[in-house]
Amino acid sequence: MADYINVTSLNRLAKQVLAQCDPLNDLIVCGEISGFTRHYKSGHLYFTLKDENAAIKTVMFRSQAQLLNFTPQNGMLVLVYGRATIYERDGAFQLYADYMKPFGAGAAQMAFDALYKKLDSEGLFAPERKRPLPAVPRCIGVVTSKTGAAWQDVQNVIGRRWPMVKLLLAPVNVQGIEAEKSITEGIRRLDRDPRPNLILVTRGGGSKEDLWVFNSERIARAAAACRKPVVSAVGHEIDTSILDYVADLRAPTPSAAAEMCVPDQADVRQKIFILQQNIQKNIQNRCNLCYNRFNQLAAAQILQRRHSQLTHRERELAALQASVQSAAQRRVQSAERQLQNAAAVAESLSPYAVLARGYTLTERQGVPCAVEALRPGETITVRGAKAAAECRVEAVHDLETTGE
């Protein structure tokens, strides 16, 4: 009887044989996803890949599943890159997937629509999330291939329009298996760098398959998490990616993106020239207004000065008038006192006052005369205070000679 082997050895032997078969270790298998399951703990993907006539169990471990740029769904036609071998425990022939991507327009659109719906429901496409670009950026971070035409286009356009800005390149792979991880890390690296004011993610045109990486959920979430504005410029005008919806601004081409990111120095010079002319006109108008205002103020100041002078003269005239009136009043009062004194003196010297005391006044022909001037026989009037008497002179005696 021949030697026997146990089931474990059989499965191990089969696995070793299959491992030595090169075609089975570098496969690209096309099939439709069925029975898709994502293990809630491990994160591994389990599904069946089938066509019209056959099916094969497929496993994608978590480390590879995290690199997918789309969400697998039942009924989706995909290309699976990997190897076929036996799972020793169950003796099951199955496919171990290292990478997977949608195949065909229908599958690609299905994956695109599913991711779009998912991110839109989370608000990543909301208009209120869009941030304005800086008017004059000092530094622009560029996520693209360092050997691609997009990088050259960006340098040429920005060098012509606004050469003062600095460009900081984060060189990445823009297609292939490593593109998703490379682009995601490039965005995050520039977001951490304090130098760029905004981030431009770009690549030139290509087939839908070449541009599919920009529909990656990881890239979209990296752009959405950026603290700096993100500009997306992938392919041409007709190409639209998930990144375009997440970005703060979408440009149809790399060259158009470069134009949107910086001002045009010729336009700025023209604006500065016009602004300078407007400033000069404004200054001239203000000077004219100030000159006219100065003339008005000068005339008003002259009138004010004249008015002040007149007011001053009026006050002086009023003071002089008051002084003259005061002096005249004093003169009148002084004259009145003098007149009163003179009247008092005159009254005291009045002969009528003497007559009132009992004395008489001798008059000759109505004229007062001295007694010594009288001659005997003359008729005289002796006038008293209250009466007058007609008298005849009998004799005149010289009192000095007689000693009386």
Coordinates of C-alpha atoms in Angstrom, one line a residue:
M1 CA 0.0 0.0 0.0
A2 CA 1.3 3.4 -1.0
D3 CA 2.4 6.0 1.6
Y4 CA -0.3 8.5 2.5
I5 CA -0.3 12.1 3.4
N6 CA -2.8 14.0 5.5
V7 CA -5.0 16.8 4.3
T8 CA -2.8 19.5 5.8
S9 CA 0.2 18.2 3.9
L10 CA -1.9 17.9 0.7
N11 CA -3.1 21.5 0.9
R12 CA 0.4 22.7 1.8
L13 CA 1.9 20.8 -1.2
A14 CA -0.8 22.2 -3.5
K15 CA 0.0 25.7 -2.2
Q16 CA 3.7 25.2 -2.9
V17 CA 3.1 24.0 -6.4
L18 CA 0.8 27.0 -7.2
A19 CA 3.4 29.3 -5.7
Q20 CA 6.0 28.1 -8.2
C21 CA 3.6 28.8 -11.1
D22 CA 4.6 32.3 -12.2
P23 CA 1.4 33.1 -14.2
L24 CA -0.6 32.5 -11.0
N25 CA 1.6 35.0 -9.0
D26 CA 1.1 38.0 -11.3
L27 CA -2.5 38.0 -12.3
I28 CA -4.9 40.6 -13.6
V29 CA -8.4 39.1 -13.4
C30 CA -11.5 40.7 -14.8
G31 CA -14.8 39.9 -13.1
E32 CA -18.0 41.1 -11.4
I33 CA -18.1 41.6 -7.7
S34 CA -20.6 39.4 -5.8
G35 CA -21.3 38.8 -2.1
F36 CA -19.1 41.8 -1.1
T37 CA -18.3 41.9 2.6
R38 CA -16.0 44.2 4.7
H39 CA -15.1 42.6 8.0
Y40 CA -16.1 45.0 10.7
K41 CA -13.1 44.2 12.9
S42 CA -10.2 43.4 10.7
G43 CA -11.1 45.6 7.7
H44 CA -10.4 42.8 5.2
L45 CA -12.6 42.6 2.1
Y46 CA -14.2 39.3 1.2
F47 CA -16.1 38.8 -2.1
T48 CA -16.6 36.5 -5.1
L49 CA -15.3 37.4 -8.5
K50 CA -17.4 35.9 -11.3
D51 CA -18.1 35.9 -15.0
E52 CA -20.8 34.1 -17.0
N53 CA -19.3 30.7 -16.4
A54 CA -17.3 30.6 -13.2
A55 CA -16.5 32.2 -9.9
I56 CA -13.5 32.5 -7.5
K57 CA -13.4 33.5 -3.9
T58 CA -11.3 36.7 -3.4
V59 CA -9.7 38.3 -0.4
M60 CA -8.2 41.7 -0.1
F61 CA -6.4 42.4 3.2
R62 CA -6.9 45.6 5.1
S63 CA -3.5 47.1 4.2
Q64 CA -4.3 46.9 0.5
A65 CA -8.0 47.8 0.9
Q66 CA -7.0 51.1 2.5
L67 CA -5.3 52.1 -0.8
L68 CA -8.5 51.7 -2.9
N69 CA -9.7 55.0 -4.5
F70 CA -13.3 53.8 -4.8
T71 CA -15.8 51.8 -2.9
P72 CA -16.4 48.3 -4.3
Q73 CA -20.0 47.3 -4.7
N74 CA -21.9 44.2 -5.8
G75 CA -22.4 44.1 -9.6
M76 CA -19.4 46.3 -10.3
L77 CA -17.0 45.0 -13.0
V78 CA -13.4 45.3 -11.8
L79 CA -9.8 44.4 -12.6
V80 CA -8.1 42.6 -9.7
Y81 CA -4.3 42.6 -9.5
G82 CA -3.0 39.8 -7.4
R83 CA -2.1 36.1 -7.1
A84 CA -4.1 32.8 -6.9
T85 CA -3.3 30.1 -4.3
I86 CA -4.9 27.7 -1.9
Y87 CA -6.1 28.6 1.6
E88 CA -4.6 25.7 3.5
R89 CA -7.2 25.5 6.3
D90 CA -10.2 25.0 3.9
G91 CA -8.3 23.8 0.8
A92 CA -10.1 26.6 -1.0
F93 CA -8.7 27.9 -4.2
Q94 CA -8.9 31.7 -4.0
L95 CA -7.6 34.9 -5.3
Y96 CA -5.6 37.3 -3.1
A97 CA -6.0 40.9 -4.3
D98 CA -3.2 43.4 -4.0
Y99 CA -5.0 46.2 -6.0
M100 CA -8.3 46.7 -7.7
K101 CA -9.9 49.2 -9.9
P102 CA -13.2 49.6 -11.8
F103 CA -13.2 48.3 -15.3
G104 CA -15.4 49.7 -18.0
A105 CA -17.5 52.9 -18.2
G106 CA -20.4 51.4 -16.3
A107 CA -18.3 50.2 -13.3
A108 CA -16.3 53.4 -13.2
Q109 CA -19.5 55.5 -13.3
M110 CA -21.0 53.4 -10.6
A111 CA -18.0 53.9 -8.3
F112 CA -17.9 57.6 -9.1
D113 CA -21.6 58.0 -8.3
A114 CA -21.4 56.1 -5.1
L115 CA -18.4 58.1 -3.8
Y116 CA -20.0 61.4 -4.9
K117 CA -23.2 60.6 -3.1
K118 CA -21.3 59.6 0.1
L119 CA -19.1 62.7 0.2
D120 CA -22.0 65.0 -0.8
S121 CA -24.1 63.7 2.1
E122 CA -21.2 64.6 4.5
G123 CA -21.2 68.2 3.2
L124 CA -17.8 68.1 1.5
F125 CA -19.2 69.7 -1.6
A126 CA -21.1 72.5 0.2
P127 CA -20.6 76.0 -1.3
E128 CA -20.2 77.5 2.1
R129 CA -17.0 75.4 2.6
K130 CA -15.4 77.1 -0.4
R131 CA -12.6 79.5 0.6
P132 CA -11.4 82.4 -1.5
L133 CA -7.9 82.4 -2.9
P134 CA -5.4 85.0 -1.6
A135 CA -5.4 88.0 -3.9
V136 CA -1.6 88.0 -4.1
P137 CA -0.1 84.8 -2.8
R138 CA 3.5 84.8 -1.7
C139 CA 4.1 81.1 -2.3
I140 CA 2.0 78.4 -4.1
G141 CA 2.4 74.7 -3.3
V142 CA 2.1 72.5 -6.4
V143 CA 1.2 68.8 -6.1
T144 CA 2.1 67.2 -9.4
S145 CA 4.7 65.1 -11.3
K146 CA 8.1 66.9 -11.6
T147 CA 8.5 65.5 -15.1
G148 CA 5.0 66.2 -16.3
A149 CA 3.9 68.9 -18.7
A150 CA 1.6 70.3 -16.1
W151 CA 4.5 71.4 -13.9
Q152 CA 6.1 73.2 -16.9
D153 CA 2.8 74.9 -17.8
V154 CA 2.4 76.2 -14.3
Q155 CA 5.9 77.5 -14.2
N156 CA 5.6 79.2 -17.6
V157 CA 2.3 80.9 -16.9
I158 CA 3.1 82.1 -13.4
G159 CA 6.6 83.3 -14.5
R160 CA 4.9 85.4 -17.2
R161 CA 2.0 86.7 -15.1
W162 CA 3.4 87.1 -11.6
P163 CA 7.1 86.2 -11.3
M164 CA 7.3 87.4 -7.7
V165 CA 5.5 84.4 -6.3
K166 CA 7.5 81.3 -5.2
L167 CA 6.5 77.8 -6.3
L168 CA 7.0 74.9 -3.9
L169 CA 6.8 71.5 -5.7
A170 CA 5.7 68.4 -3.9
P171 CA 6.7 65.8 -6.5
V172 CA 4.2 62.9 -6.7
N173 CA 3.2 60.0 -9.0
V174 CA 0.0 61.0 -10.8
Q175 CA -0.8 57.6 -12.1
G176 CA -0.2 54.0 -11.1
I177 CA -0.6 52.0 -8.0
E178 CA 1.4 54.4 -5.8
A179 CA -0.3 57.5 -7.1
E180 CA -3.1 57.7 -4.6
K181 CA -0.8 57.5 -1.6
S182 CA 1.7 59.8 -3.2
I183 CA -0.8 62.5 -4.0
T184 CA -2.4 62.3 -0.5
E185 CA 0.9 62.6 1.2
G186 CA 1.9 65.5 -1.1
I187 CA -1.3 67.5 -0.1
R188 CA -0.8 66.9 3.6
R189 CA 2.9 67.8 3.4
L190 CA 2.2 71.1 1.8
D191 CA -0.6 71.8 4.2
R192 CA 1.8 71.3 7.1
D193 CA 4.4 73.5 5.5
P194 CA 4.0 77.2 6.6
R195 CA 5.3 78.7 3.4
P196 CA 2.5 78.1 0.8
N197 CA -0.6 80.3 0.9
L198 CA -2.6 77.9 -1.3
I199 CA -2.2 74.4 -2.8
L200 CA -2.6 73.5 -6.5
V201 CA -3.2 69.8 -7.3
T202 CA -2.7 69.3 -11.1
R203 CA -1.8 67.0 -13.9
G204 CA -2.1 67.1 -17.7
G205 CA -4.6 65.3 -19.8
G206 CA -5.0 61.5 -20.2
S207 CA -7.4 58.7 -20.5
K208 CA -10.2 58.2 -17.9
E209 CA -8.2 55.4 -16.4
D210 CA -5.1 57.6 -16.1
L211 CA -7.2 60.3 -14.3
W212 CA -9.2 57.9 -12.2
V213 CA -6.9 58.3 -9.2
F214 CA -8.2 61.8 -8.6
N215 CA -11.6 60.2 -7.8
S216 CA -10.0 58.7 -4.7
E217 CA -11.8 59.2 -1.4
R218 CA -8.5 59.5 0.4
I219 CA -7.3 62.3 -1.9
A220 CA -10.7 64.0 -1.6
R221 CA -10.6 63.9 2.2
A222 CA -7.0 65.1 2.3
A223 CA -8.1 68.1 0.2
A224 CA -11.2 68.7 2.4
A225 CA -9.1 68.7 5.5
C226 CA -6.6 71.2 4.2
R227 CA -6.3 74.5 6.2
K228 CA -5.3 76.3 3.0
P229 CA -7.3 76.8 -0.1
V230 CA -7.0 74.0 -2.7
V231 CA -7.2 74.4 -6.4
S232 CA -7.9 71.4 -8.6
A233 CA -6.7 71.3 -12.2
V234 CA -6.9 67.7 -13.6
G235 CA -6.9 66.9 -17.3
H236 CA -8.9 69.1 -19.6
E237 CA -12.2 71.0 -19.6
I238 CA -14.3 67.9 -20.2
D239 CA -12.6 65.9 -17.4
T240 CA -14.3 66.1 -14.0
S241 CA -13.1 64.3 -10.8
I242 CA -14.2 64.0 -7.2
L243 CA -11.3 66.3 -6.3
D244 CA -12.8 69.0 -8.4
Y245 CA -16.0 69.0 -6.3
V246 CA -14.0 69.1 -3.0
A247 CA -11.5 71.7 -4.0
D248 CA -12.1 75.4 -3.2
L249 CA -11.7 76.2 -6.9
R250 CA -11.7 74.0 -10.0
A251 CA -9.7 75.0 -13.1
P252 CA -10.2 73.4 -16.5
T253 CA -6.5 73.0 -17.2
P254 CA -3.1 73.5 -15.4
S255 CA -2.5 76.7 -17.4
A256 CA -5.9 78.1 -16.5
A257 CA -5.3 77.2 -12.8
A258 CA -2.0 79.1 -12.9
E259 CA -3.8 82.1 -14.3
M260 CA -6.5 81.9 -11.6
C261 CA -4.0 81.6 -8.8
V262 CA -2.0 84.8 -9.5
P263 CA -2.8 88.3 -10.8
D264 CA -1.5 89.5 -14.1
Q265 CA 1.4 92.0 -13.6
A266 CA 0.4 93.9 -16.8
D267 CA -3.2 94.4 -15.4
V268 CA -1.7 95.4 -12.0
R269 CA 0.6 98.0 -13.6
Q270 CA -2.4 99.4 -15.6
K271 CA -4.5 99.6 -12.4
I272 CA -1.6 101.3 -10.6
F273 CA -1.2 103.7 -13.4
I274 CA -4.9 104.6 -13.4
L275 CA -4.9 104.8 -9.6
Q276 CA -1.9 107.1 -9.7
Q277 CA -3.7 109.4 -12.2
N278 CA -6.8 109.4 -10.0
I279 CA -4.7 110.2 -7.0
Q280 CA -3.1 113.1 -8.9
K281 CA -6.4 114.4 -10.0
N282 CA -7.8 114.0 -6.5
I283 CA -4.9 115.9 -5.1
Q284 CA -5.2 118.7 -7.7
N285 CA -9.0 118.9 -7.0
R286 CA -8.3 119.1 -3.3
C287 CA -5.6 121.8 -3.8
N288 CA -8.1 123.8 -5.9
L289 CA -10.8 123.4 -3.2
C290 CA -8.3 124.4 -0.6
Y291 CA -7.2 127.4 -2.7
N292 CA -10.8 128.5 -3.1
R293 CA -11.5 127.9 0.5
F294 CA -8.4 129.8 1.4
N295 CA -9.5 132.8 -0.7
Q296 CA -13.0 132.6 0.9
L297 CA -11.4 132.3 4.3
A298 CA -9.0 135.2 3.5
A299 CA -11.9 137.4 2.5
A300 CA -13.9 136.4 5.4
Q301 CA -10.9 137.0 7.6
I302 CA -10.4 140.5 6.2
L303 CA -14.1 141.2 6.8
Q304 CA -13.8 139.8 10.3
R305 CA -10.7 141.9 10.9
R306 CA -12.5 145.0 9.6
H307 CA -15.5 144.2 11.7
S308 CA -13.2 143.7 14.7
Q309 CA -11.5 147.1 14.0
L310 CA -14.9 148.8 13.7
T311 CA -16.1 147.1 16.9
H312 CA -12.9 148.3 18.5
R313 CA -13.3 151.8 17.2
E314 CA -16.9 151.8 18.3
R315 CA -15.9 150.8 21.8
E316 CA -13.2 153.6 21.7
L317 CA -15.8 156.1 20.4
A318 CA -18.3 155.0 23.1
A319 CA -15.5 155.4 25.7
L320 CA -14.6 158.9 24.4
Q321 CA -18.2 159.9 24.3
A322 CA -18.7 158.7 27.8
S323 CA -15.5 160.6 28.8
V324 CA -16.7 163.8 27.0
Q325 CA -20.1 163.5 28.7
S326 CA -18.5 163.0 32.0
A327 CA -16.1 165.9 31.5
A328 CA -19.0 168.2 30.3
Q329 CA -21.0 167.1 33.3
R330 CA -18.1 167.9 35.6
R331 CA -17.7 171.3 33.8
V332 CA -21.4 172.1 34.2
Q333 CA -21.3 171.1 37.8
S334 CA -18.2 173.1 38.4
A335 CA -19.8 176.1 36.6
E336 CA -22.9 175.7 38.6
R337 CA -20.9 175.7 41.8
Q338 CA -19.0 178.8 40.7
L339 CA -22.2 180.5 39.7
Q340 CA -23.8 179.7 43.0
N341 CA -20.7 181.0 44.8
A342 CA -20.7 184.2 42.6
A343 CA -24.4 184.6 43.2
A344 CA -23.9 184.2 46.9
V345 CA -21.1 186.8 46.8
A346 CA -23.2 189.1 44.6
E347 CA -26.1 188.7 46.9
S348 CA -23.9 189.4 49.9
L349 CA -22.7 192.6 48.1
S350 CA -26.1 193.6 46.8
P351 CA -27.1 197.1 48.1
Y352 CA -30.6 195.8 48.3
A353 CA -29.5 193.4 50.9
V354 CA -28.0 196.3 52.8
L355 CA -31.3 198.2 52.4
A356 CA -33.1 195.2 53.8
R357 CA -31.1 195.7 57.0
G358 CA -32.5 199.2 57.3
Y359 CA -29.9 201.2 55.3
T360 CA -30.9 203.6 52.5
L361 CA -29.6 204.5 49.1
T362 CA -29.1 208.0 47.9
E363 CA -30.1 208.5 44.3
R364 CA -29.8 211.6 42.2
Q365 CA -31.9 211.5 39.1
G366 CA -32.4 207.8 39.5
V367 CA -28.6 207.2 39.8
P368 CA -27.0 206.2 43.0
C369 CA -24.5 208.8 44.2
A370 CA -22.2 209.4 47.1
V371 CA -23.3 211.8 49.8
E372 CA -20.2 213.9 49.4
A373 CA -21.1 214.5 45.8
L374 CA -24.3 216.2 46.7
R375 CA -24.8 219.9 46.7
P376 CA -27.1 221.9 48.9
G377 CA -30.4 222.6 47.2
E378 CA -30.4 219.4 45.0
T379 CA -33.4 217.1 45.1
I380 CA -32.5 213.5 45.8
T381 CA -34.3 210.3 46.4
V382 CA -33.6 208.4 49.5
R383 CA -34.5 204.7 48.8
G384 CA -35.0 202.1 51.4
A385 CA -35.9 198.5 51.1
K386 CA -39.6 199.1 51.1
A387 CA -40.0 202.8 50.3
A388 CA -38.4 205.9 48.8
A389 CA -38.5 209.5 49.9
E390 CA -38.0 212.7 47.9
C391 CA -35.7 215.0 49.8
R392 CA -33.9 218.3 49.4
V393 CA -30.3 218.8 50.4
E394 CA -29.9 221.6 52.9
A395 CA -26.3 221.1 53.6
V396 CA -23.4 218.7 53.1
H397 CA -21.0 218.1 56.0
D398 CA -17.5 216.7 55.6
L399 CA -17.2 214.1 58.4
E400 CA -13.4 213.8 58.1
T401 CA -12.8 217.5 58.8
T402 CA -15.3 217.8 61.5
G403 CA -14.0 214.7 63.2
E404 CA -17.5 213.2 63.5

